[in-house]
Tab-separated table of C-alpha atoms and ligand atoms in Angstrom:
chain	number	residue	atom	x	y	z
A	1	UNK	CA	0.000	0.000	0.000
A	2	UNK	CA	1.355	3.848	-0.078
A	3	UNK	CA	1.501	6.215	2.077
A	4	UNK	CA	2.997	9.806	2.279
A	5	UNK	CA	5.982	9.980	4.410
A	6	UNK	CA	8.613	12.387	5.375
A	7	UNK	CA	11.927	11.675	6.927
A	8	UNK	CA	13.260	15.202	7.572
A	9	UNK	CA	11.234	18.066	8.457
A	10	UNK	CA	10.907	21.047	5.622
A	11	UNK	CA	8.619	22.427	3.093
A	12	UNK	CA	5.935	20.792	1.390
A	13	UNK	CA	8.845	18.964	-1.065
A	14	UNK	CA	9.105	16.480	2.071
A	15	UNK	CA	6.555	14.501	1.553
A	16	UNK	CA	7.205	11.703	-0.217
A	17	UNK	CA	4.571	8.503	-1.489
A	18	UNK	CA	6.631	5.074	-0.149
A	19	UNK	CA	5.395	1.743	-0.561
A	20	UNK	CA	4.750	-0.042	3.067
A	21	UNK	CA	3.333	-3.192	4.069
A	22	UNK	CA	-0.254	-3.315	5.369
A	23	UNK	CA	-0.051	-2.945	8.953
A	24	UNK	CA	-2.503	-4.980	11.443
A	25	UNK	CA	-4.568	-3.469	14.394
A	26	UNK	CA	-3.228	-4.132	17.981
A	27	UNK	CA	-6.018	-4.626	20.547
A	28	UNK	CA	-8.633	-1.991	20.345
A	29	UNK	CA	-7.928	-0.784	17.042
A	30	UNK	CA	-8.894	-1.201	13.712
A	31	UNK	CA	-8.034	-1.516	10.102
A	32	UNK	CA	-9.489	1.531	7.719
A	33	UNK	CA	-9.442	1.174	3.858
A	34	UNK	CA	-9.249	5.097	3.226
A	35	UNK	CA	-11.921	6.695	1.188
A	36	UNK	CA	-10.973	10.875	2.013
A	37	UNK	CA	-8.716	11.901	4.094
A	38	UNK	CA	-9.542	15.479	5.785
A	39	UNK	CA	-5.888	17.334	5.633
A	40	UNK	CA	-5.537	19.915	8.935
A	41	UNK	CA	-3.286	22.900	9.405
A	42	UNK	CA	-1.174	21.549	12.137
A	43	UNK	CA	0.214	19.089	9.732
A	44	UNK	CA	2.074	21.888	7.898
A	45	UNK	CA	3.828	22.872	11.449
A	46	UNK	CA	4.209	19.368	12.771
A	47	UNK	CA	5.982	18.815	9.125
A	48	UNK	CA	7.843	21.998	9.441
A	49	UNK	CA	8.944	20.982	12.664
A	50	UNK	CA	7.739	24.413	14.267
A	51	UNK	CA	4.632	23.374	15.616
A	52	UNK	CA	4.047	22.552	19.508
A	53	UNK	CA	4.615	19.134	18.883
A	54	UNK	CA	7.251	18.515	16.213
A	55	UNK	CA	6.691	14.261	15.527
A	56	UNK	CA	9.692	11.997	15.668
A	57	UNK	CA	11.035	11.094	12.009
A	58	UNK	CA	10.063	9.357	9.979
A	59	UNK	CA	6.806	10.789	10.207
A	60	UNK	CA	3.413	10.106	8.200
A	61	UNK	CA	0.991	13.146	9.206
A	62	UNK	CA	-2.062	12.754	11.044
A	63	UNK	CA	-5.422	13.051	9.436
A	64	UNK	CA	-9.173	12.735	9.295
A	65	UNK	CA	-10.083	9.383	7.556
A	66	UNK	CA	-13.215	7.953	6.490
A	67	UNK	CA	-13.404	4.936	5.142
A	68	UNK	CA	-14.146	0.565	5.378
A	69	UNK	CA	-13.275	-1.170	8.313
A	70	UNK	CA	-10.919	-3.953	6.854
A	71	UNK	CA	-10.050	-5.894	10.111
A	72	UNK	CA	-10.798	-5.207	13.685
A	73	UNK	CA	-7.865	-6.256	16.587
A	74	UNK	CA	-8.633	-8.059	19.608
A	75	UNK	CA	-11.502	-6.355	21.995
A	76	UNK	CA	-12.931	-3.673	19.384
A	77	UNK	CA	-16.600	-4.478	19.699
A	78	UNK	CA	-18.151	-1.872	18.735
A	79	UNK	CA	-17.405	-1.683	14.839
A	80	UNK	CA	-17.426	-4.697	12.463
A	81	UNK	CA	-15.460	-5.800	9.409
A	82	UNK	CA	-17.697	-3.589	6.301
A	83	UNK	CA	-18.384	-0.567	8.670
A	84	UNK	CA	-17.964	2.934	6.763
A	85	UNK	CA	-16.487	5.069	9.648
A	86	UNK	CA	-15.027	8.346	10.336
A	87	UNK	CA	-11.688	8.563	12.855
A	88	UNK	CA	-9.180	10.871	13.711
A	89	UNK	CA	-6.118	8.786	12.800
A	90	UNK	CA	-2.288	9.944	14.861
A	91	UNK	CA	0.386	9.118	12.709
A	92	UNK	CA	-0.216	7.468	9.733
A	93	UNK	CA	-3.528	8.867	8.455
A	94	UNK	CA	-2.099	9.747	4.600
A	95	UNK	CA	-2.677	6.503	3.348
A	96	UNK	CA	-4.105	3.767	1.613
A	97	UNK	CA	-4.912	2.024	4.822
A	98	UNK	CA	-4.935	3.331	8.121
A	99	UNK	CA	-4.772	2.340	11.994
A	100	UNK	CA	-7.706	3.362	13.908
A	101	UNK	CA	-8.229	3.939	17.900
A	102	UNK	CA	-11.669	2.149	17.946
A	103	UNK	CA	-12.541	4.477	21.050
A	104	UNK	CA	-12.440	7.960	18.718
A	105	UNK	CA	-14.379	6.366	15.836
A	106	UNK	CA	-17.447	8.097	14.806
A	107	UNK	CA	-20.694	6.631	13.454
A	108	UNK	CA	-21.755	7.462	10.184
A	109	UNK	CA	-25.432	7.985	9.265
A	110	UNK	CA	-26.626	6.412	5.917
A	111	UNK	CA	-25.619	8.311	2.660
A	112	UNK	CA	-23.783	10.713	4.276
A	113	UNK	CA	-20.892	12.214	2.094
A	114	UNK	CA	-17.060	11.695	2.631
A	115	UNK	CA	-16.262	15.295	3.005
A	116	UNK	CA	-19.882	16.017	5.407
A	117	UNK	CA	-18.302	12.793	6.961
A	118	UNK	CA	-14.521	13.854	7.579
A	119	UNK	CA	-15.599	16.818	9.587
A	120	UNK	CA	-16.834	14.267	12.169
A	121	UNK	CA	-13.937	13.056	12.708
A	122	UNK	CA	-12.127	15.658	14.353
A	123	UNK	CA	-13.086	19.429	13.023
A	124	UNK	CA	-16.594	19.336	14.161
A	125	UNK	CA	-16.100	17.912	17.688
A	126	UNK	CA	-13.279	20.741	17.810
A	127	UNK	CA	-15.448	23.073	16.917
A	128	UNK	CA	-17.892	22.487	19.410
A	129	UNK	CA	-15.931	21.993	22.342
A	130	UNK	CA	-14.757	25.296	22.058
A	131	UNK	CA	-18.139	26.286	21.662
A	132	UNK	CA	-19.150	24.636	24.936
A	133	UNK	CA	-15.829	25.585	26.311
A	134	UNK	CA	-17.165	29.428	25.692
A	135	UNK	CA	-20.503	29.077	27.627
A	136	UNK	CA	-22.060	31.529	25.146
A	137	UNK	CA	-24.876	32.999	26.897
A	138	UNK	CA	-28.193	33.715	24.287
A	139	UNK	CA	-27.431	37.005	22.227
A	140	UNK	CA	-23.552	37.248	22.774
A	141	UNK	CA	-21.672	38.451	20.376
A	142	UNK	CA	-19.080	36.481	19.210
A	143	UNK	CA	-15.872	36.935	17.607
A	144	UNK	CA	-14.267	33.709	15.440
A	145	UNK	CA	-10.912	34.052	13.970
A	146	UNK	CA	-9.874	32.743	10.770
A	147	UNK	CA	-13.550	32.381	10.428
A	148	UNK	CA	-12.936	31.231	6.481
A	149	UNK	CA	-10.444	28.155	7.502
A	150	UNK	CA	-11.863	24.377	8.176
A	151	UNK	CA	-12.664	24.762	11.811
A	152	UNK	CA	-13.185	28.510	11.503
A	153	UNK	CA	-16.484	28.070	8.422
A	154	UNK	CA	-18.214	25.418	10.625
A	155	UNK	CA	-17.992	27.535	13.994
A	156	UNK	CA	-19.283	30.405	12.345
A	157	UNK	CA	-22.118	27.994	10.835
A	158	UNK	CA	-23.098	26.607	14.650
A	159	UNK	CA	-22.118	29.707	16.867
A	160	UNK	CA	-25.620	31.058	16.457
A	161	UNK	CA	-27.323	27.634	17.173
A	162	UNK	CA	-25.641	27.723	20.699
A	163	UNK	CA	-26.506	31.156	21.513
A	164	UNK	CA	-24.995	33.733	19.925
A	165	UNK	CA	-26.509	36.634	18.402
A	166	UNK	CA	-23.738	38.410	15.890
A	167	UNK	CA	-20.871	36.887	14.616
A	168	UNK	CA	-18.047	38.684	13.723
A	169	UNK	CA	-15.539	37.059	11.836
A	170	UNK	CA	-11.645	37.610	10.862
A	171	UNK	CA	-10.055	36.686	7.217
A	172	UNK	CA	-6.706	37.240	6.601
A	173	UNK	CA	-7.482	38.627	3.006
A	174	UNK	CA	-10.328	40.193	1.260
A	175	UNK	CA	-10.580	37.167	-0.889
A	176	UNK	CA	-12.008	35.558	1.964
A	177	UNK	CA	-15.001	37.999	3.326
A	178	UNK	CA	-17.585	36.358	1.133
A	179	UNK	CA	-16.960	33.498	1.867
A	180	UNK	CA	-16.975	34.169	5.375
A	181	UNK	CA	-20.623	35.649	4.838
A	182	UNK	CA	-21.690	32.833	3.430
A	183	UNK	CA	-21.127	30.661	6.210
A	184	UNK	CA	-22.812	32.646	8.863
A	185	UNK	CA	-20.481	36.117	9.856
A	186	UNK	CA	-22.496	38.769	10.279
A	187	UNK	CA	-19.559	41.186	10.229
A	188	UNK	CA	-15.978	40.203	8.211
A	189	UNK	CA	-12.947	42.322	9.520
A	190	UNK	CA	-9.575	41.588	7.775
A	191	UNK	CA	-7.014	41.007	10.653
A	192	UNK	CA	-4.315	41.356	8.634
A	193	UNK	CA	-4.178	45.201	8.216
A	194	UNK	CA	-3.898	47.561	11.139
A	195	UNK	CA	-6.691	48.803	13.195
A	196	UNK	CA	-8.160	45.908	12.883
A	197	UNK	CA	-9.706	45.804	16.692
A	198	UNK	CA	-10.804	49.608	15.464
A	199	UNK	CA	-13.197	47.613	13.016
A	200	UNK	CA	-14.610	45.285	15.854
A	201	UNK	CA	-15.226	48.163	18.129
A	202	UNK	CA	-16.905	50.133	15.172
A	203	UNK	CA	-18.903	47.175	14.731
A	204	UNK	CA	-19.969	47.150	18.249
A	205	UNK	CA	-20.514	50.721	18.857
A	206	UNK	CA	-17.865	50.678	20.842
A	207	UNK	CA	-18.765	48.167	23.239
A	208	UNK	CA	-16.635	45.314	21.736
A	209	UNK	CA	-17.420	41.735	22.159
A	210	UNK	CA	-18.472	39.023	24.291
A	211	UNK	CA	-16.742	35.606	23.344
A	212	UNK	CA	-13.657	35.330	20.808
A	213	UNK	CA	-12.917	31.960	19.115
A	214	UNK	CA	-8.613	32.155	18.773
A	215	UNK	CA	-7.296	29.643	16.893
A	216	UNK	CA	-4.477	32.004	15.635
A	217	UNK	CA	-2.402	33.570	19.054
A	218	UNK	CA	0.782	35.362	19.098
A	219	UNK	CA	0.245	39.220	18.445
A	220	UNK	CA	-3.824	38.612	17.618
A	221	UNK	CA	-4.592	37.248	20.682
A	222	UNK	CA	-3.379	40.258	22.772
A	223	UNK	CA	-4.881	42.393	20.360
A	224	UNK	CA	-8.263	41.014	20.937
A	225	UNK	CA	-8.012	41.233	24.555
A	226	UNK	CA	-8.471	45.238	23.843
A	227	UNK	CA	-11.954	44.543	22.374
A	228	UNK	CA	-13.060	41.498	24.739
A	229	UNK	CA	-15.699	43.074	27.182
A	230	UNK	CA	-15.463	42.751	30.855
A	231	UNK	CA	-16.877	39.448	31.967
A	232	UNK	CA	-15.598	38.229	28.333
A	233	UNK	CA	-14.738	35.000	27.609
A	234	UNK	CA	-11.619	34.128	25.019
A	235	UNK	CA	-11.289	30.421	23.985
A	236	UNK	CA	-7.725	29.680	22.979
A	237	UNK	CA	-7.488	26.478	20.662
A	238	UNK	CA	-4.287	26.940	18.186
A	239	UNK	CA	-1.393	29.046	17.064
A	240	UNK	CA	-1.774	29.412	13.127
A	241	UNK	CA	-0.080	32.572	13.294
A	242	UNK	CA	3.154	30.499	14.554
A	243	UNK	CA	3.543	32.189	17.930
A	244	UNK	CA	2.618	30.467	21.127
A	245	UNK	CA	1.097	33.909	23.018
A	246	UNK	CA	2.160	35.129	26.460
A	247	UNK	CA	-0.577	36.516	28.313
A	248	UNK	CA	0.192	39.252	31.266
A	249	UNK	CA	-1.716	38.494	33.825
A	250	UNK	CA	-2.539	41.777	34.461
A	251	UNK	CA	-4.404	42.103	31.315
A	252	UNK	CA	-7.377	39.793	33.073
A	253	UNK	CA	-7.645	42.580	35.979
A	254	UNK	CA	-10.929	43.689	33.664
A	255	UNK	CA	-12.873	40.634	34.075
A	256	UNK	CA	-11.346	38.840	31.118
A	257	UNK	CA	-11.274	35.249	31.093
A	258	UNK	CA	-8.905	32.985	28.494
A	259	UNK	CA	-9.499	29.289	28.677
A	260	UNK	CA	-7.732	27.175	26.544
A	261	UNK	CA	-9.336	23.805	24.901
A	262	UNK	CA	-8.086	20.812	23.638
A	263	UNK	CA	-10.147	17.985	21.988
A	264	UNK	CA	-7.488	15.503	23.140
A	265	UNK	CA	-8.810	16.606	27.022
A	266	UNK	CA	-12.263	16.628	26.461
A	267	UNK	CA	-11.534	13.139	25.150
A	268	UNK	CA	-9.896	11.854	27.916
A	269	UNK	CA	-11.850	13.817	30.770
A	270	UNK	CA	-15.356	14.421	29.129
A	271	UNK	CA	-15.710	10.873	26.587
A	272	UNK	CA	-19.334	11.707	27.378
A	273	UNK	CA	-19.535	14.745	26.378
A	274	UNK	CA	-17.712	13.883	23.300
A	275	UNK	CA	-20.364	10.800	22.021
A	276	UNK	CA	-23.577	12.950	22.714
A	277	UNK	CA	-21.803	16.153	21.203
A	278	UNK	CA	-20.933	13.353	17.726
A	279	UNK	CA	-24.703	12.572	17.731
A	280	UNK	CA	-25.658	16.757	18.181
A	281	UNK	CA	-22.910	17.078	15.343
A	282	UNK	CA	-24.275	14.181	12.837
A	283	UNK	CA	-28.085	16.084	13.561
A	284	UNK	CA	-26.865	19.266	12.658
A	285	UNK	CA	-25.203	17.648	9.549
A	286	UNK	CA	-28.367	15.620	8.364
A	287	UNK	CA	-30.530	17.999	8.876
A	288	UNK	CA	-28.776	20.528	6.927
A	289	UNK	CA	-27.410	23.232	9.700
A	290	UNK	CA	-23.645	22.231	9.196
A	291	UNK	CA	-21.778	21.782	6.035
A	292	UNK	CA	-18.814	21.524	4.693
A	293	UNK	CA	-17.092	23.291	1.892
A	294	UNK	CA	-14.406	21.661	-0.103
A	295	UNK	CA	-11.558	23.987	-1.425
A	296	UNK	CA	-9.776	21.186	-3.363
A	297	UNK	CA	-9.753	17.198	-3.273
A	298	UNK	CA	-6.466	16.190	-4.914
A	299	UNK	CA	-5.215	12.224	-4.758
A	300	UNK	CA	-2.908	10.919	-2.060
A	301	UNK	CA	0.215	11.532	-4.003
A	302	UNK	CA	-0.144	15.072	-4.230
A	303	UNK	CA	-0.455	15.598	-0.595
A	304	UNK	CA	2.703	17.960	-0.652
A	305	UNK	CA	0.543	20.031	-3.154
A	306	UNK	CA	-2.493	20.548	-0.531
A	307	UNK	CA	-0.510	21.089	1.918
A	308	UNK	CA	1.193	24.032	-0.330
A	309	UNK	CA	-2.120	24.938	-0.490
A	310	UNK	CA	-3.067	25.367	3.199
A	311	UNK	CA	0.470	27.206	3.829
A	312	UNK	CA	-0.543	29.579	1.391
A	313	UNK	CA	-3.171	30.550	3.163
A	314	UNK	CA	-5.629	29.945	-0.044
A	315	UNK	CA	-8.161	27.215	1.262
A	316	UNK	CA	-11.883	28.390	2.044
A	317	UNK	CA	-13.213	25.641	3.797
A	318	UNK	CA	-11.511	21.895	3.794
A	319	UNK	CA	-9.290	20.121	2.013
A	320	UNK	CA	-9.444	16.215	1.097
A	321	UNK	CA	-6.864	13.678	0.000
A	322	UNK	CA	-8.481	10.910	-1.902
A	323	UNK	CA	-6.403	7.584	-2.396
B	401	NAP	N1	-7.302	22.646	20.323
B	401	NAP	C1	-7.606	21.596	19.571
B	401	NAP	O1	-7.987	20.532	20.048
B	401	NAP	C2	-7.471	21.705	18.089
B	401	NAP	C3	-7.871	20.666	17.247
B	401	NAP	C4	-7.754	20.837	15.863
B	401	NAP	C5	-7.233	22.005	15.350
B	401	NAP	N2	-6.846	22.979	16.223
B	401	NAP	C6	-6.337	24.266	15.708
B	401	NAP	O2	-7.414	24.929	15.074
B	401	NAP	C7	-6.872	25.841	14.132
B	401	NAP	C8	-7.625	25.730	12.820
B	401	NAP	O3	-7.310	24.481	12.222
B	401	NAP	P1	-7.763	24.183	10.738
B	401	NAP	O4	-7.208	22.863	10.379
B	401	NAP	O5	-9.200	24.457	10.620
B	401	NAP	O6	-6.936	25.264	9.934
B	401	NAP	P2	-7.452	26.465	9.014
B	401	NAP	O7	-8.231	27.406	9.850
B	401	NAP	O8	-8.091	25.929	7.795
B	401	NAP	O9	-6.085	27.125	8.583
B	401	NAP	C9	-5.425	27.973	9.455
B	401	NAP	C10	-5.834	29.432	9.179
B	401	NAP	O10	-5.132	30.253	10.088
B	401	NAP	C11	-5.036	31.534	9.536
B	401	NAP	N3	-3.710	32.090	9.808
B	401	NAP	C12	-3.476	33.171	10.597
B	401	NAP	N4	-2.182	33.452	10.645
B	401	NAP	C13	-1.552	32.545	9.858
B	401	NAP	C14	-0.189	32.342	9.492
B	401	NAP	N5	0.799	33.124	9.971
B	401	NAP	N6	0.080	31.327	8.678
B	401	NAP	C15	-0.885	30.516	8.207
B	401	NAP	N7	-2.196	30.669	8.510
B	401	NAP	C16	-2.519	31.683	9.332
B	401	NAP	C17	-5.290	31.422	8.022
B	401	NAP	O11	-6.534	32.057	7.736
B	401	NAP	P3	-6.492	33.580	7.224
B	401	NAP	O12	-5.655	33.598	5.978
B	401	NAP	O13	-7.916	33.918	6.985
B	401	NAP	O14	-5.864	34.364	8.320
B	401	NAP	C18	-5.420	29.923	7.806
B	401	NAP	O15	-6.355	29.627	6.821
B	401	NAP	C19	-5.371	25.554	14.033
B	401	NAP	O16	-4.687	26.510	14.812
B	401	NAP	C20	-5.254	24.191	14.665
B	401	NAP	O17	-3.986	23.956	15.217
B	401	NAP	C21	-6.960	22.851	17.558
């Protein structure tokens, strides 16, 4: 079988397709034949070796797959051999066939897409445990960064179904604001030029906001402290912008509260949580409140293009690898 595989970290060029044998699930996993694989941001870090948690080498990147179960190891009981599934797969997603934690799989309803179905994986559950992480009281407004990105289109699609009453939402280009208003922003301000906060207060009439979605840090995060209103709420969840921020405590003398959230945590703490949020998440996709848009699907061996793609700073939406 292939799969994508670099053995140094670098740019895109890094990723290369190598022929492996098919590997066989240990106890309590199982054995995916990959339909789509859902390609996420951190990959481009993790392969750059910048990211929070640079992998050892030779590394295959993580990914969202949905696919077959092929085989199931000893003690998984709770998928069979012909199930279509959707799973969050650590090292080794880019490929033919994957290893699968059966704990983290997700159920898939009948005739659901591959891309509607990759978002269950991980993207979606993200999404809304920062939304629960938030406790977004009814009529809040809400700021969500990088509201065009994967995560960022499907918060800003759900935000108002858990309470809030205006979205505002943050693009790093103009390219990106209709999209954005597509998907549920009410207001699109482009972080990337200066003043930007000026725009959220303007927006606000000066009052700024309630809640603000970060999945970008460094310099932005501070920056939307300044428009976060007393008794706010920020939600810290990645570092896109490739700084890890360093919040002064004094800053949170005006009632501001940052929480960070981590899937990986609610999953371990909160498992839950986490199956009746999957079964709020597969409602909201069948019955039409959350979708996803795909910027490009592109086959496994071009991986190194999508993820040129995401570094670029191009996508609207998701991107899929198909094998
Ligand atoms: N906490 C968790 O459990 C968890 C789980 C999954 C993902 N995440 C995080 O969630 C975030 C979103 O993930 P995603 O896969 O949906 O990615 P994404 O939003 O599709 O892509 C990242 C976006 O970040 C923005 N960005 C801002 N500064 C950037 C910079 N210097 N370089 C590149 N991009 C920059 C870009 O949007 P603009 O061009 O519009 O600025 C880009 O599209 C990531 O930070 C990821 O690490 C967290």
């Amino acid at each position: 079988m292939r799969t994508i595989r670099y053995h140094s970290y670098g740019n895109p060029d890094v990723l290369t397709v190598e022929e492996v044998p098919v590997p066989s699930p240990g106890p309590g996993q199982v054995l995916i034949r990959s339909e789509a694989i859902g390609v996420n941001f951190v990959e481009t870090q993790r392969r750059r070796g910048t990211g929070p948690f640079p992998p050892p080498l030779p590394a295959t990147p993580n990914g969202d797959v949905v696919g077959i179960v092929e085989e199931v190891g000893a003690g998984v009981t709770t998928v069979a051999v012909g199930d279509r599934v959707a799973a969050p797969v650590m090292g080794g997603a880019y490929a033919d066939l994957v290893l699968a934690d059966a704990t983290f799989l997700a159920p898939l309803p009948d005739g659901i897409d591959a891309a509607q179905a990759s978002i269950l994986a991980s993207p979606a559950q993200t999404a809304l445990c920062v939304l629960k992480t938030a406790r977004i009281q009814p009529g809040d407004t809400v700021l969500v960064h990088a509201a065009a990105g994967a995560i960022g289109h499907l918060m800003t699609q759900l935000v108002r179904h858990y309470g809030a009453g205006r979205v505002i939402g943050t693009v790093g280009s103009p390219a990106k604001a209709d999209f954005a208003r597509e998907h549920g922003t009410d207001v699109v301000v482009d972080y990337s030029t200066d003043g930007w906060t000026d725009e959220v207060l303007k927006a606000t009439d000066g009052e700024g906001v309630d809640v603000i979605l970060d999945s970008v840090g460094g310099d932005i995060l501070l920056a939307g402290l300044d428009v976060l209103k007393p008794f706010g709420r920020l939600v810290f969840y990645g570092a896109s912008g490739g700084t890890l921020p360093q919040v002064p405590a004094m800053r949170l003398i005006p009632m501001k509260h940052v929480v960070g959230c981590g899937l990986d945590q609610w999953w371990q703490h909160r498992p839950d949580d986490i199956r009746s949020g999957l079964q709020e998440l597969i409602g909201h996709v069948t019955e039409g409140r959350l979708k996803v848009h795909v910027h490009a699907e592109l086959p496994l061996a071009e991986a190194a293009d999508a993820h040129r793609i995401i570094e670029d700073r191009a996508q609207l939406g998701r991107i899929l690898l198909r094998p």
